[in-house]
Short mmCIF file of C-alpha atoms in Angstrom, two decimals:
data_model
loop_
_atom_site.label_atom_id
_atom_site.label_comp_id
_atom_site.label_asym_id
_atom_site.label_seq_id
_atom_site.Cartn_x
_atom_site.Cartn_y
_atom_site.Cartn_z
CA MET A 48 -10.68 -34.54 -54.65
CA GLN A 49 -11.23 -34.84 -50.92
CA ARG A 50 -14.69 -33.69 -49.91
CA SER A 51 -15.71 -32.16 -46.58
CA LEU A 52 -19.28 -31.58 -45.52
CA PRO A 53 -20.51 -28.39 -43.81
CA VAL A 54 -22.89 -29.61 -41.14
CA THR A 55 -24.53 -27.24 -38.70
CA LEU A 56 -24.47 -27.54 -34.93
CA PRO A 57 -26.86 -28.46 -32.23
CA PHE A 58 -29.18 -30.71 -34.18
CA ALA A 59 -29.65 -32.76 -31.04
CA LEU A 60 -31.19 -29.86 -29.19
CA ALA A 61 -34.19 -29.75 -31.47
CA LEU A 62 -34.90 -33.41 -30.84
CA LEU A 63 -34.37 -33.34 -27.12
CA SER A 64 -37.06 -30.66 -26.59
CA LEU A 65 -34.95 -28.91 -23.96
CA PRO A 66 -35.23 -25.31 -22.76
CA ALA A 67 -31.53 -24.98 -23.63
CA GLN A 68 -30.03 -21.92 -25.24
CA ALA A 69 -26.39 -21.34 -26.14
CA SER A 70 -23.39 -22.53 -24.14
CA SER A 71 -25.20 -22.81 -20.83
CA HIS A 72 -28.14 -20.45 -21.21
CA ARG A 73 -31.28 -21.94 -19.61
CA GLU A 74 -29.83 -25.42 -20.08
CA ALA A 75 -31.78 -27.33 -17.42
CA PRO A 76 -35.45 -27.28 -16.44
CA PHE A 77 -34.97 -25.89 -12.91
CA ILE A 78 -32.41 -23.17 -13.62
CA ALA A 79 -34.47 -21.94 -16.58
CA GLY A 80 -36.85 -20.43 -14.04
CA MET A 81 -34.20 -18.50 -12.10
CA PRO A 82 -32.06 -16.60 -14.63
CA ARG A 83 -30.19 -14.49 -12.05
CA ALA A 84 -28.44 -17.64 -10.82
CA ASP A 85 -27.92 -19.15 -14.27
CA ALA A 86 -24.26 -19.39 -15.34
CA THR A 87 -24.04 -18.97 -19.11
CA ASP A 88 -20.33 -19.29 -19.97
CA PHE A 89 -17.02 -19.78 -18.19
CA TYR A 90 -13.61 -18.77 -19.53
CA MET A 91 -10.10 -19.33 -18.21
CA PHE A 92 -6.96 -18.40 -20.15
CA ARG A 93 -3.50 -16.92 -19.87
CA SER A 94 -3.97 -13.16 -20.20
CA TYR A 95 -2.93 -11.98 -23.65
CA GLU A 96 -3.00 -8.25 -22.88
CA PRO A 97 0.56 -6.99 -23.45
CA GLY A 98 2.50 -6.98 -20.17
CA ARG A 99 -0.01 -9.23 -18.38
CA GLU A 100 1.19 -12.59 -19.70
CA LYS A 101 1.97 -13.96 -16.22
CA PHE A 102 -1.68 -13.67 -15.21
CA VAL A 103 -4.68 -15.94 -15.67
CA THR A 104 -8.05 -14.41 -16.49
CA LEU A 105 -11.20 -16.07 -15.09
CA VAL A 106 -14.56 -14.96 -16.50
CA ALA A 107 -17.92 -16.25 -15.24
CA ASN A 108 -21.03 -14.97 -17.01
CA TYR A 109 -24.53 -15.06 -15.55
CA LEU A 110 -28.10 -14.02 -16.33
CA PRO A 111 -28.69 -15.00 -19.98
CA LEU A 112 -30.46 -13.42 -22.93
CA GLN A 113 -30.48 -9.82 -21.71
CA ASP A 114 -32.23 -7.47 -24.11
CA ALA A 115 -30.52 -4.09 -23.97
CA TYR A 116 -33.90 -2.37 -23.72
CA GLY A 117 -35.02 -4.60 -20.81
CA GLY A 118 -36.04 -1.88 -18.37
CA PRO A 119 -37.15 -0.49 -16.08
CA ASN A 120 -35.30 -2.76 -13.60
CA TYR A 121 -32.72 -4.18 -16.01
CA PHE A 122 -30.50 -7.03 -14.80
CA GLN A 123 -29.23 -6.89 -11.25
CA LEU A 124 -27.67 -10.01 -9.76
CA ASP A 125 -29.42 -11.75 -6.88
CA PRO A 126 -28.51 -10.41 -3.40
CA ASN A 127 -29.68 -13.73 -1.94
CA ALA A 128 -27.34 -15.80 -4.12
CA LEU A 129 -23.74 -16.89 -3.70
CA TYR A 130 -21.70 -16.75 -6.91
CA GLU A 131 -18.45 -18.73 -6.89
CA ILE A 132 -15.40 -19.51 -9.02
CA HIS A 133 -13.57 -22.65 -7.87
CA VAL A 134 -9.98 -23.67 -8.66
CA ASP A 135 -8.55 -27.17 -8.22
CA ASN A 136 -4.74 -27.09 -8.34
CA ASN A 137 -3.84 -30.64 -7.26
CA GLY A 138 -6.04 -32.80 -9.49
CA ASP A 139 -8.31 -34.25 -6.78
CA ALA A 140 -11.54 -32.79 -8.25
CA ARG A 141 -12.07 -30.67 -5.13
CA GLU A 142 -11.74 -26.91 -4.85
CA ASP A 143 -8.50 -25.60 -3.33
CA ILE A 144 -9.24 -21.90 -3.93
CA THR A 145 -12.71 -20.39 -4.20
CA PHE A 146 -13.66 -16.80 -4.95
CA GLN A 147 -17.10 -16.01 -3.54
CA PHE A 148 -19.14 -13.00 -4.70
CA ARG A 149 -22.11 -11.55 -2.80
CA PHE A 150 -24.25 -8.65 -4.05
CA ALA A 151 -26.34 -5.97 -2.38
CA ASN A 152 -28.85 -3.50 -3.81
CA THR A 153 -29.52 -0.26 -1.97
CA SER A 154 -32.26 2.19 -2.93
CA ARG A 155 -31.64 5.88 -2.45
CA ASN A 156 -35.41 6.36 -2.55
CA ASP A 157 -35.03 9.42 -4.76
CA ALA A 158 -38.20 11.48 -5.03
CA PHE A 159 -39.64 14.40 -6.96
CA VAL A 160 -41.75 17.11 -5.37
CA VAL A 161 -45.08 16.93 -7.17
CA GLY A 162 -47.87 19.31 -6.17
CA GLY A 163 -46.14 19.99 -2.88
CA LYS A 164 -45.69 16.31 -2.05
CA LYS A 165 -42.43 14.34 -2.10
CA VAL A 166 -43.13 11.25 -4.20
CA PRO A 167 -40.61 8.41 -4.88
CA ILE A 168 -39.69 8.02 -8.55
CA PRO A 169 -40.35 4.72 -10.39
CA LEU A 170 -36.96 4.27 -12.08
CA ILE A 171 -33.48 3.09 -11.10
CA ILE A 172 -32.05 6.31 -12.57
CA ASN A 173 -33.06 9.84 -11.61
CA GLY A 174 -31.79 12.01 -14.45
CA GLY A 175 -28.48 12.94 -12.84
CA ALA A 176 -25.06 12.23 -14.28
CA ILE A 177 -23.87 8.62 -14.62
CA ASN A 178 -20.17 8.96 -15.35
CA ASP A 179 -18.25 7.65 -12.35
CA VAL A 180 -18.31 5.09 -9.55
CA ASN A 181 -21.45 5.52 -7.40
CA PRO A 182 -22.72 8.44 -9.50
CA PRO A 183 -25.49 10.81 -8.39
CA GLY A 184 -27.73 9.71 -11.27
CA LEU A 185 -28.41 6.25 -9.83
CA ASN A 186 -31.48 5.65 -7.68
CA VAL A 187 -30.34 2.07 -6.96
CA ARG A 188 -26.72 1.33 -6.06
CA GLU A 189 -25.49 -2.22 -6.64
CA THR A 190 -22.38 -3.28 -4.71
CA TYR A 191 -20.52 -6.53 -4.11
CA SER A 192 -17.94 -8.09 -1.85
CA VAL A 193 -15.47 -10.90 -2.52
CA THR A 194 -14.17 -13.60 -0.19
CA VAL A 195 -11.32 -15.99 -0.99
CA VAL A 196 -11.67 -19.43 0.61
CA ARG A 197 -8.76 -21.86 0.77
CA GLY A 198 -9.78 -25.47 1.11
CA ASP A 199 -13.38 -26.63 1.17
CA ARG A 200 -15.66 -23.82 0.02
CA ARG A 201 -17.89 -24.11 3.09
CA THR A 202 -15.38 -24.96 5.83
CA GLY A 203 -12.05 -23.61 4.58
CA THR A 204 -10.05 -20.57 5.66
CA ARG A 205 -11.80 -17.35 4.65
CA ASP A 206 -10.47 -13.84 3.94
CA ARG A 207 -11.99 -10.77 2.34
CA VAL A 208 -10.53 -9.34 -0.85
CA GLY A 209 -9.85 -5.60 -0.72
CA ASN A 210 -8.38 -2.80 -2.80
CA PRO A 211 -4.97 -1.26 -1.95
CA SER A 212 -6.60 1.33 0.31
CA GLY A 213 -8.37 -1.37 2.31
CA ALA A 214 -11.93 -0.99 0.96
CA LYS A 215 -13.73 -4.33 0.73
CA VAL A 216 -16.99 -3.28 -0.93
CA PHE A 217 -17.02 -2.53 -4.66
CA ASP A 218 -19.51 -0.90 -7.00
CA LYS A 219 -21.04 -2.63 -9.99
CA PRO A 220 -21.90 -0.30 -12.89
CA VAL A 221 -25.53 -0.02 -13.87
CA ASP A 222 -26.42 -1.73 -17.15
CA ASN A 223 -26.14 0.12 -20.47
CA ILE A 224 -29.54 1.78 -20.31
CA GLY A 225 -28.87 4.09 -23.23
CA ASN A 226 -26.78 6.89 -24.66
CA LYS A 227 -28.86 9.67 -23.15
CA ALA A 228 -28.53 8.39 -19.59
CA ILE A 229 -24.90 7.28 -20.05
CA PRO A 230 -23.22 9.07 -22.97
CA ASP A 231 -19.86 7.30 -22.47
CA TYR A 232 -20.67 3.82 -21.21
CA ALA A 233 -17.25 2.38 -22.06
CA GLY A 234 -15.51 5.05 -19.98
CA TYR A 235 -18.04 4.73 -17.15
CA ALA A 236 -17.70 0.92 -17.00
CA GLY A 237 -13.91 1.16 -17.27
CA ARG A 238 -13.80 3.07 -13.98
CA HIS A 239 -15.10 -0.12 -12.34
CA VAL A 240 -12.00 -2.16 -13.20
CA VAL A 241 -10.31 -2.31 -9.80
CA ASP A 242 -6.93 -3.42 -8.50
CA VAL A 243 -7.33 -5.75 -5.54
CA THR A 244 -5.22 -7.57 -3.01
CA ILE A 245 -5.96 -11.26 -2.47
CA PRO A 246 -4.85 -12.54 0.95
CA GLY A 247 -2.18 -15.18 0.49
CA CYS A 248 -1.13 -13.79 -2.89
CA ASP A 249 1.81 -11.41 -3.18
CA THR A 250 0.86 -10.09 -6.62
CA PRO A 251 -2.06 -7.63 -6.94
CA ALA A 252 -4.99 -8.81 -9.05
CA ARG A 253 -7.63 -7.03 -11.13
CA MET A 254 -11.39 -7.40 -11.05
CA PHE A 255 -14.46 -6.26 -12.94
CA VAL A 256 -18.14 -7.04 -12.44
CA GLY A 257 -20.73 -5.62 -14.80
CA GLN A 258 -22.74 -5.98 -17.98
CA ARG A 259 -20.98 -7.01 -21.22
CA LYS A 260 -22.00 -7.97 -24.72
CA ASP A 261 -22.76 -11.72 -24.63
CA PRO A 262 -19.56 -13.28 -26.01
CA PHE A 263 -21.06 -16.57 -27.14
CA ALA A 264 -22.01 -17.07 -30.78
CA VAL A 265 -24.45 -19.71 -32.03
CA ASN A 266 -27.12 -20.19 -34.68
CA LEU A 267 -30.19 -21.06 -32.61
CA GLY A 268 -33.25 -20.13 -34.64
CA GLU A 269 -32.72 -22.50 -37.55
CA THR A 270 -31.69 -25.25 -35.17
CA PHE A 271 -35.00 -25.17 -33.33
CA ASP A 272 -36.96 -24.95 -36.58
CA LEU A 273 -36.63 -28.70 -37.12
CA VAL A 274 -32.96 -28.28 -38.06
CA ASN A 275 -33.77 -26.01 -41.00
CA TYR A 276 -30.41 -26.25 -42.78
CA LYS A 277 -29.25 -27.07 -46.28
CA SER A 278 -28.21 -30.66 -46.97
CA PRO A 279 -24.58 -31.24 -45.98
CA ALA A 280 -23.94 -33.32 -49.09
CA VAL A 281 -21.88 -30.63 -50.82
CA GLU A 282 -18.19 -29.89 -51.02
CA PHE A 283 -16.97 -27.83 -48.10
CA ASP A 284 -16.84 -24.10 -48.63
CA ALA A 285 -15.08 -21.87 -46.08
CA ASN A 286 -18.05 -19.50 -46.36
CA ALA A 287 -20.16 -22.18 -44.64
CA GLU A 288 -18.52 -21.19 -41.35
CA ARG A 289 -19.97 -17.69 -41.81
CA SER A 290 -23.29 -18.66 -43.35
CA ALA A 291 -25.63 -18.22 -40.38
CA ARG A 292 -26.70 -15.45 -38.06
CA ASP A 293 -25.42 -15.34 -34.50
CA ASP A 294 -28.70 -15.33 -32.61
CA LEU A 295 -27.00 -13.87 -29.52
CA ALA A 296 -25.63 -10.91 -31.47
CA ASP A 297 -28.18 -8.59 -29.84
CA LYS A 298 -27.91 -9.95 -26.28
CA ASN A 299 -25.99 -8.84 -23.20
CA VAL A 300 -24.87 -10.79 -20.14
CA THR A 301 -23.51 -10.03 -16.64
CA THR A 302 -19.81 -10.74 -16.17
CA ILE A 303 -17.73 -11.56 -13.11
CA ALA A 304 -14.08 -11.29 -14.17
CA MET A 305 -10.83 -11.68 -12.25
CA GLU A 306 -7.23 -11.52 -13.42
CA VAL A 307 -4.98 -13.35 -10.97
CA ALA A 308 -1.26 -14.12 -11.15
CA ALA A 309 -0.75 -17.71 -12.30
CA SER A 310 1.64 -18.19 -9.37
CA CYS A 311 -1.26 -17.50 -6.99
CA LEU A 312 -3.44 -20.21 -8.52
CA VAL A 313 -1.10 -23.17 -8.98
CA ALA A 314 -0.25 -25.43 -6.04
CA ALA A 315 2.48 -24.33 -3.68
CA GLY A 316 5.90 -24.95 -5.19
CA GLY A 317 4.56 -24.78 -8.73
CA ALA A 318 5.50 -28.37 -9.59
CA ASP A 319 2.27 -28.85 -11.57
CA PRO A 320 1.29 -25.90 -13.79
CA VAL A 321 -2.15 -27.35 -14.63
CA ILE A 322 -5.21 -25.99 -12.85
CA GLY A 323 -8.88 -26.86 -13.22
CA ALA A 324 -11.80 -24.52 -12.57
CA TRP A 325 -15.57 -24.18 -12.70
CA THR A 326 -18.20 -21.71 -11.61
CA THR A 327 -21.37 -22.20 -9.54
CA ALA A 328 -24.27 -20.31 -8.03
CA SER A 329 -26.06 -21.29 -4.83
CA LEU A 330 -29.22 -20.16 -3.07
CA PRO A 331 -30.47 -20.59 0.51
CA GLN A 332 -32.38 -23.81 0.98
CA ALA A 333 -35.59 -22.15 2.19
CA ARG A 334 -37.62 -19.21 0.87
CA LEU A 335 -40.73 -17.55 2.24
CA ILE A 336 -42.57 -14.97 0.15
CA ASN A 337 -43.63 -11.84 1.99
CA PRO A 338 -47.27 -11.03 1.12
CA VAL A 339 -46.78 -7.37 2.03
CA PRO A 340 -43.30 -6.19 0.94
CA ASN A 341 -42.59 -2.59 1.93
CA ASN A 342 -39.17 -1.91 0.43
CA LEU A 343 -36.74 -2.99 -2.28
CA ASN A 344 -35.36 -6.07 -0.51
CA SER A 345 -38.31 -7.32 1.52
CA THR A 346 -40.12 -9.56 -0.95
CA THR A 347 -38.72 -12.78 0.51
CA LYS A 348 -37.23 -14.18 3.69
CA GLU A 349 -34.50 -16.71 2.95
CA GLY A 350 -32.45 -19.04 5.11
CA GLY A 351 -30.93 -22.46 5.55
CA ALA A 352 -27.84 -24.05 4.02
CA TRP A 353 -26.47 -22.93 0.68
CA THR A 354 -27.84 -25.16 -2.09
CA GLN A 355 -26.04 -25.21 -5.43
CA VAL A 356 -28.36 -24.66 -8.39
CA SER A 357 -25.94 -23.91 -11.25
CA ARG A 358 -22.63 -25.40 -12.34
CA LEU A 359 -20.48 -24.74 -15.39
CA GLY A 360 -16.98 -25.77 -16.43
CA MET A 361 -16.57 -27.01 -20.01
CA PRO A 362 -19.02 -25.42 -22.44
CA LEU A 363 -22.08 -27.26 -23.78
CA VAL A 364 -21.78 -30.23 -21.41
CA ASN A 365 -25.19 -29.91 -19.77
CA GLU A 366 -26.80 -29.09 -23.13
CA VAL A 367 -25.70 -31.89 -25.44
CA VAL A 368 -23.87 -34.40 -23.23
CA ILE A 369 -25.93 -34.86 -20.04
CA GLY A 370 -29.29 -36.60 -20.50
CA LEU A 371 -32.51 -34.73 -19.77
CA LYS A 372 -33.32 -36.65 -16.59
CA ASP A 373 -29.95 -35.71 -15.05
CA LYS A 374 -29.64 -32.06 -16.06
CA ASP A 375 -30.83 -30.68 -12.72
CA ARG A 376 -28.74 -33.28 -10.89
CA PHE A 377 -25.63 -32.16 -12.78
CA ASN A 378 -26.23 -28.52 -11.84
CA HIS A 379 -26.48 -29.52 -8.18
CA SER A 380 -23.39 -31.74 -8.25
CA ARG A 381 -19.66 -31.29 -7.61
CA PRO A 382 -16.79 -32.56 -9.81
CA ASN A 383 -15.62 -35.20 -7.34
CA GLY A 384 -18.92 -37.05 -7.92
CA ASP A 385 -18.81 -37.07 -11.70
CA THR A 386 -18.45 -40.84 -12.06
CA GLN A 387 -22.27 -40.88 -11.92
CA PHE A 388 -22.31 -39.17 -15.33
CA LEU A 389 -19.54 -41.23 -16.98
CA ASP A 390 -21.79 -43.06 -19.47
CA TYR A 391 -22.79 -39.75 -21.06
CA VAL A 392 -19.15 -39.22 -22.08
CA THR A 393 -18.04 -42.77 -22.90
CA ASN A 394 -21.26 -43.52 -24.84
CA PRO A 395 -22.52 -40.11 -26.02
CA THR A 396 -25.86 -39.64 -27.70
CA LEU A 397 -25.03 -36.54 -29.78
CA PRO A 398 -22.93 -38.33 -32.42
CA ALA A 399 -25.65 -40.97 -32.82
CA LEU A 400 -28.24 -38.26 -33.35
CA VAL A 401 -26.05 -36.50 -35.90
CA GLU A 402 -25.66 -39.76 -37.81
CA THR A 403 -29.41 -40.31 -37.78
CA LEU A 404 -30.21 -36.82 -39.00
CA PHE A 405 -27.62 -36.78 -41.78
CA ALA A 406 -27.37 -40.44 -42.76
CA SER A 407 -28.38 -39.57 -46.34
CA ALA A 408 -25.26 -37.41 -46.57
CA GLY A 409 -23.06 -40.29 -45.49
CA VAL A 410 -22.37 -39.00 -41.97
CA LYS A 411 -21.27 -41.73 -39.55
CA ALA A 412 -20.70 -41.57 -35.79
CA PRO A 413 -17.40 -42.79 -34.32
CA THR A 414 -17.28 -46.46 -33.42
CA ASN A 415 -14.71 -46.48 -30.59
CA PHE A 416 -16.40 -47.38 -27.33
CA PRO A 417 -15.76 -46.32 -24.69
CA ARG A 418 -15.04 -42.87 -26.19
CA ASN A 419 -11.70 -42.38 -24.44
CA ASP A 420 -10.96 -39.47 -26.76
CA LEU A 421 -13.87 -37.58 -25.16
CA VAL A 422 -12.81 -38.68 -21.68
CA THR A 423 -9.50 -36.88 -22.12
CA VAL A 424 -11.16 -33.70 -23.39
CA PHE A 425 -13.94 -33.47 -20.79
CA LEU A 426 -12.80 -35.44 -17.74
CA THR A 427 -9.02 -35.79 -17.43
CA GLY A 428 -7.29 -33.25 -19.62
CA VAL A 429 -5.31 -34.19 -22.72
CA PRO A 430 -1.98 -35.96 -21.99
CA GLY A 431 0.94 -33.71 -22.84
CA LEU A 432 -1.32 -30.66 -23.02
CA ASN A 433 -3.39 -29.98 -19.92
CA GLN A 434 -3.63 -33.21 -17.94
CA PRO A 435 -2.47 -32.64 -14.34
CA VAL A 436 0.20 -34.80 -12.70
CA LYS A 437 -2.49 -36.32 -10.49
CA VAL A 438 -5.88 -36.60 -12.10
CA THR A 439 -9.32 -37.57 -10.84
CA PRO A 440 -11.77 -37.91 -13.75
CA SER A 441 -14.13 -34.95 -13.41
CA GLU A 442 -15.70 -32.32 -15.62
CA MET A 443 -14.04 -28.90 -15.40
CA LEU A 444 -12.12 -26.45 -17.56
CA ARG A 445 -8.38 -27.23 -17.38
CA LEU A 446 -5.53 -24.86 -18.20
CA ASN A 447 -1.80 -25.48 -18.47
CA THR A 448 -0.47 -22.19 -17.12
CA ALA A 449 3.01 -23.01 -18.51
CA ILE A 450 1.79 -22.57 -22.11
CA ALA A 451 2.39 -19.01 -23.26
CA PRO A 452 -0.59 -16.96 -24.44
CA VAL A 453 -1.07 -16.06 -28.08
CA PRO A 454 -1.71 -12.35 -28.75
CA LYS A 455 -4.96 -11.05 -30.19
CA GLY A 456 -4.90 -11.28 -33.95
CA ALA A 457 -2.72 -14.40 -33.99
CA GLN A 458 -5.11 -16.73 -32.16
CA LYS A 459 -6.74 -19.59 -34.06
CA ARG A 460 -10.45 -19.86 -33.42
CA LEU A 461 -10.33 -23.68 -33.44
CA GLY A 462 -7.70 -23.77 -30.71
CA VAL A 463 -5.76 -26.98 -30.16
CA ILE A 464 -7.23 -28.90 -33.13
CA ASP A 465 -5.82 -26.16 -35.38
CA GLY A 466 -2.41 -26.13 -33.70
CA ASP A 467 -2.99 -23.29 -31.19
CA ASN A 468 -2.24 -24.92 -27.84
CA ALA A 469 -3.13 -21.75 -25.92
CA GLY A 470 -6.77 -22.24 -26.92
CA PHE A 471 -9.66 -24.56 -26.13
CA PRO A 472 -9.69 -27.20 -24.68
CA ASN A 473 -6.56 -25.89 -22.95
CA GLY A 474 -8.69 -23.41 -21.04
CA ARG A 475 -11.06 -21.29 -23.06
CA ARG A 476 -10.59 -17.84 -24.59
CA PRO A 477 -13.45 -15.57 -25.70
CA GLY A 478 -12.49 -16.09 -29.35
CA ASP A 479 -12.44 -19.90 -29.26
CA ASP A 480 -15.32 -21.16 -31.39
CA VAL A 481 -16.29 -23.95 -29.01
CA VAL A 482 -19.44 -24.83 -30.95
CA ASP A 483 -17.47 -25.88 -34.02
CA ILE A 484 -14.64 -27.38 -31.96
CA GLU A 485 -16.85 -29.56 -29.76
CA LEU A 486 -19.00 -30.77 -32.63
CA ARG A 487 -15.94 -31.83 -34.60
CA VAL A 488 -14.40 -33.52 -31.56
CA ALA A 489 -17.68 -35.31 -30.81
CA MET A 490 -17.70 -36.65 -34.37
CA GLY A 491 -14.14 -37.98 -34.05
CA LYS A 492 -11.68 -35.22 -34.97
CA LEU A 493 -9.19 -36.52 -32.39
CA CYS A 494 -9.29 -39.96 -33.99
CA THR A 495 -7.96 -38.44 -37.21
CA LEU A 496 -5.01 -37.22 -35.12
CA ASN A 497 -4.54 -40.66 -33.46
CA LEU A 498 -5.39 -39.19 -30.06
CA GLY A 499 -7.20 -41.87 -28.09
CA CYS A 500 -8.54 -43.63 -31.18
CA ALA A 501 -7.68 -44.43 -34.80
CA PRO A 502 -8.85 -42.68 -37.98
CA ALA A 503 -10.75 -45.78 -39.11
CA GLN A 504 -12.93 -45.49 -35.98
CA ALA A 505 -14.22 -42.05 -37.04
CA PRO A 506 -15.53 -42.23 -40.62
CA SER A 507 -16.72 -38.61 -40.45
CA GLY A 508 -13.90 -37.32 -38.27
CA ALA A 509 -12.45 -35.12 -41.02
CA ILE A 510 -15.69 -33.28 -41.74
CA ARG A 511 -15.50 -29.58 -40.87
CA PHE A 512 -18.78 -29.42 -38.94
CA THR A 513 -20.02 -25.90 -38.25
CA ASP A 514 -23.09 -24.08 -37.00
CA GLY A 515 -22.34 -21.20 -39.39
CA ALA A 516 -22.11 -18.59 -36.62
CA TYR A 517 -18.49 -17.54 -36.96
CA LEU A 518 -16.41 -16.53 -33.95
CA ASP A 519 -12.79 -15.50 -33.53
CA ASP A 520 -10.75 -13.05 -31.44
CA GLY A 521 -11.70 -10.18 -33.74
CA ALA A 522 -14.94 -9.91 -31.76
CA PHE A 523 -13.16 -9.17 -28.47
CA ASP A 524 -10.96 -6.58 -26.82
CA ALA A 525 -7.22 -6.92 -26.38
CA ALA A 526 -7.27 -5.98 -22.70
CA PHE A 527 -8.99 -7.01 -19.47
CA PRO A 528 -11.86 -7.78 -19.10
CA TYR A 529 -11.69 -8.69 -22.82
CA LEU A 530 -15.47 -8.90 -23.35
CA THR A 531 -16.81 -5.90 -25.23
CA THR A 532 -19.02 -3.00 -24.17
CA PRO A 533 -22.66 -4.10 -23.85
CA ILE A 534 -25.25 -3.10 -26.40
CA ALA A 535 -27.06 0.11 -25.43
CA GLY A 536 -30.80 0.09 -24.92
CA SER A 537 -31.12 3.40 -26.74
CA PRO A 538 -31.12 4.79 -29.37
CA GLN A 539 -32.42 2.16 -31.74
CA SER A 540 -34.02 2.22 -35.15
CA VAL A 541 -36.28 -0.12 -37.07
CA ALA A 542 -33.52 -0.59 -39.62
CA SER A 543 -31.10 -1.82 -36.95
CA ARG A 544 -33.35 -4.58 -35.67
CA PRO A 545 -32.39 -8.14 -36.64
#
């Protein structure tokens, strides 16, 4: 009888002593100290909402590990930061289209009359209704604007994105404070899904920015407890893939989501349907702290050139592929310079660490060097799947927009390695279990399929590695923005706590 071993995910993280959490949550020393600029996950997929199949959905999540009860200020994005989604549609590892998001926070300075004096209240809500865009119950209004840049993100042609009536400033819903303040959060947030017109694109797009339930699933606690898992030396049981707790099950995140016609993202003429994309956040180069701030936005004075501090394309790259000394460098880099990180892909450390940790169970790392199977997944796209006509090796998420989407309920959580070519690594859908996929690929799954290497070069390539935190499309909505309503801060009970 053929035996498969259930092995659980990011063993390497425990040994590397990194402040990493989840797909890209606090993954590098510098960004760990500035969560509002920290990109956590990036998704790009053909929309599978019925009637929207000709669109591509782009989702960039920021600000990790949000506790629903995290008041009184909750989780506003940084008005001094520049949040960007970049698209490369000609394979040169440089952005051709960039969507730039800027945020602003405005205080209404609501006050109560107390003992005959008008005194400002201490909260971002004032007790009024919160049920529509820019509701009277908010003491702080958070808005954003969007610019589309064609060509270089700093020097290219720039135009503002607007709604059909011409408005170019949009409201972001306040976070899900609780059921008393916001009795119908799903309805309230849904009113912030807006139709927009993108200059240079004939087809209207959709957009949403706001808090969502964190879509990533991973078993973190046992990983960091010296890899506190059962021995893998047992016959595989499908229940192993559901054996662990998702440690992000009680966390929210802030989402920037766009749904854009595929024809607006591919290169002119549409000869190559493959696009690549990644998300970044940048901050001004200089910051002075004001010793005597006197209003909501006066704590710092910032200026100088934009300096990139966060970068995310493929999931888990900066966690378990890039070495510790280069993690900050990777976050500050651009895809066209990725040759500096090539050794981390061709000679990866994660498989070697997995072999060391589970040698007694007979686990062996692949022996094909350089690891060209990983090069195709992370740096070039897979030939015949999502490799562009012209390709410059570079790390980004790549999507073949000519591959039809698979509807919710029919998607396979393991994506391409399970025969679902609309899933990861051909883009990434919310229900793609990238933890299990990437661990299996790192340990040689593609060699068993004769993709870039031979089965004999991956002795453990058939093992169904898993972190035990199960994920599939059943955890997500069937319509834009696909990520589910965030967890409410109230009410809560002792019995409901993890």
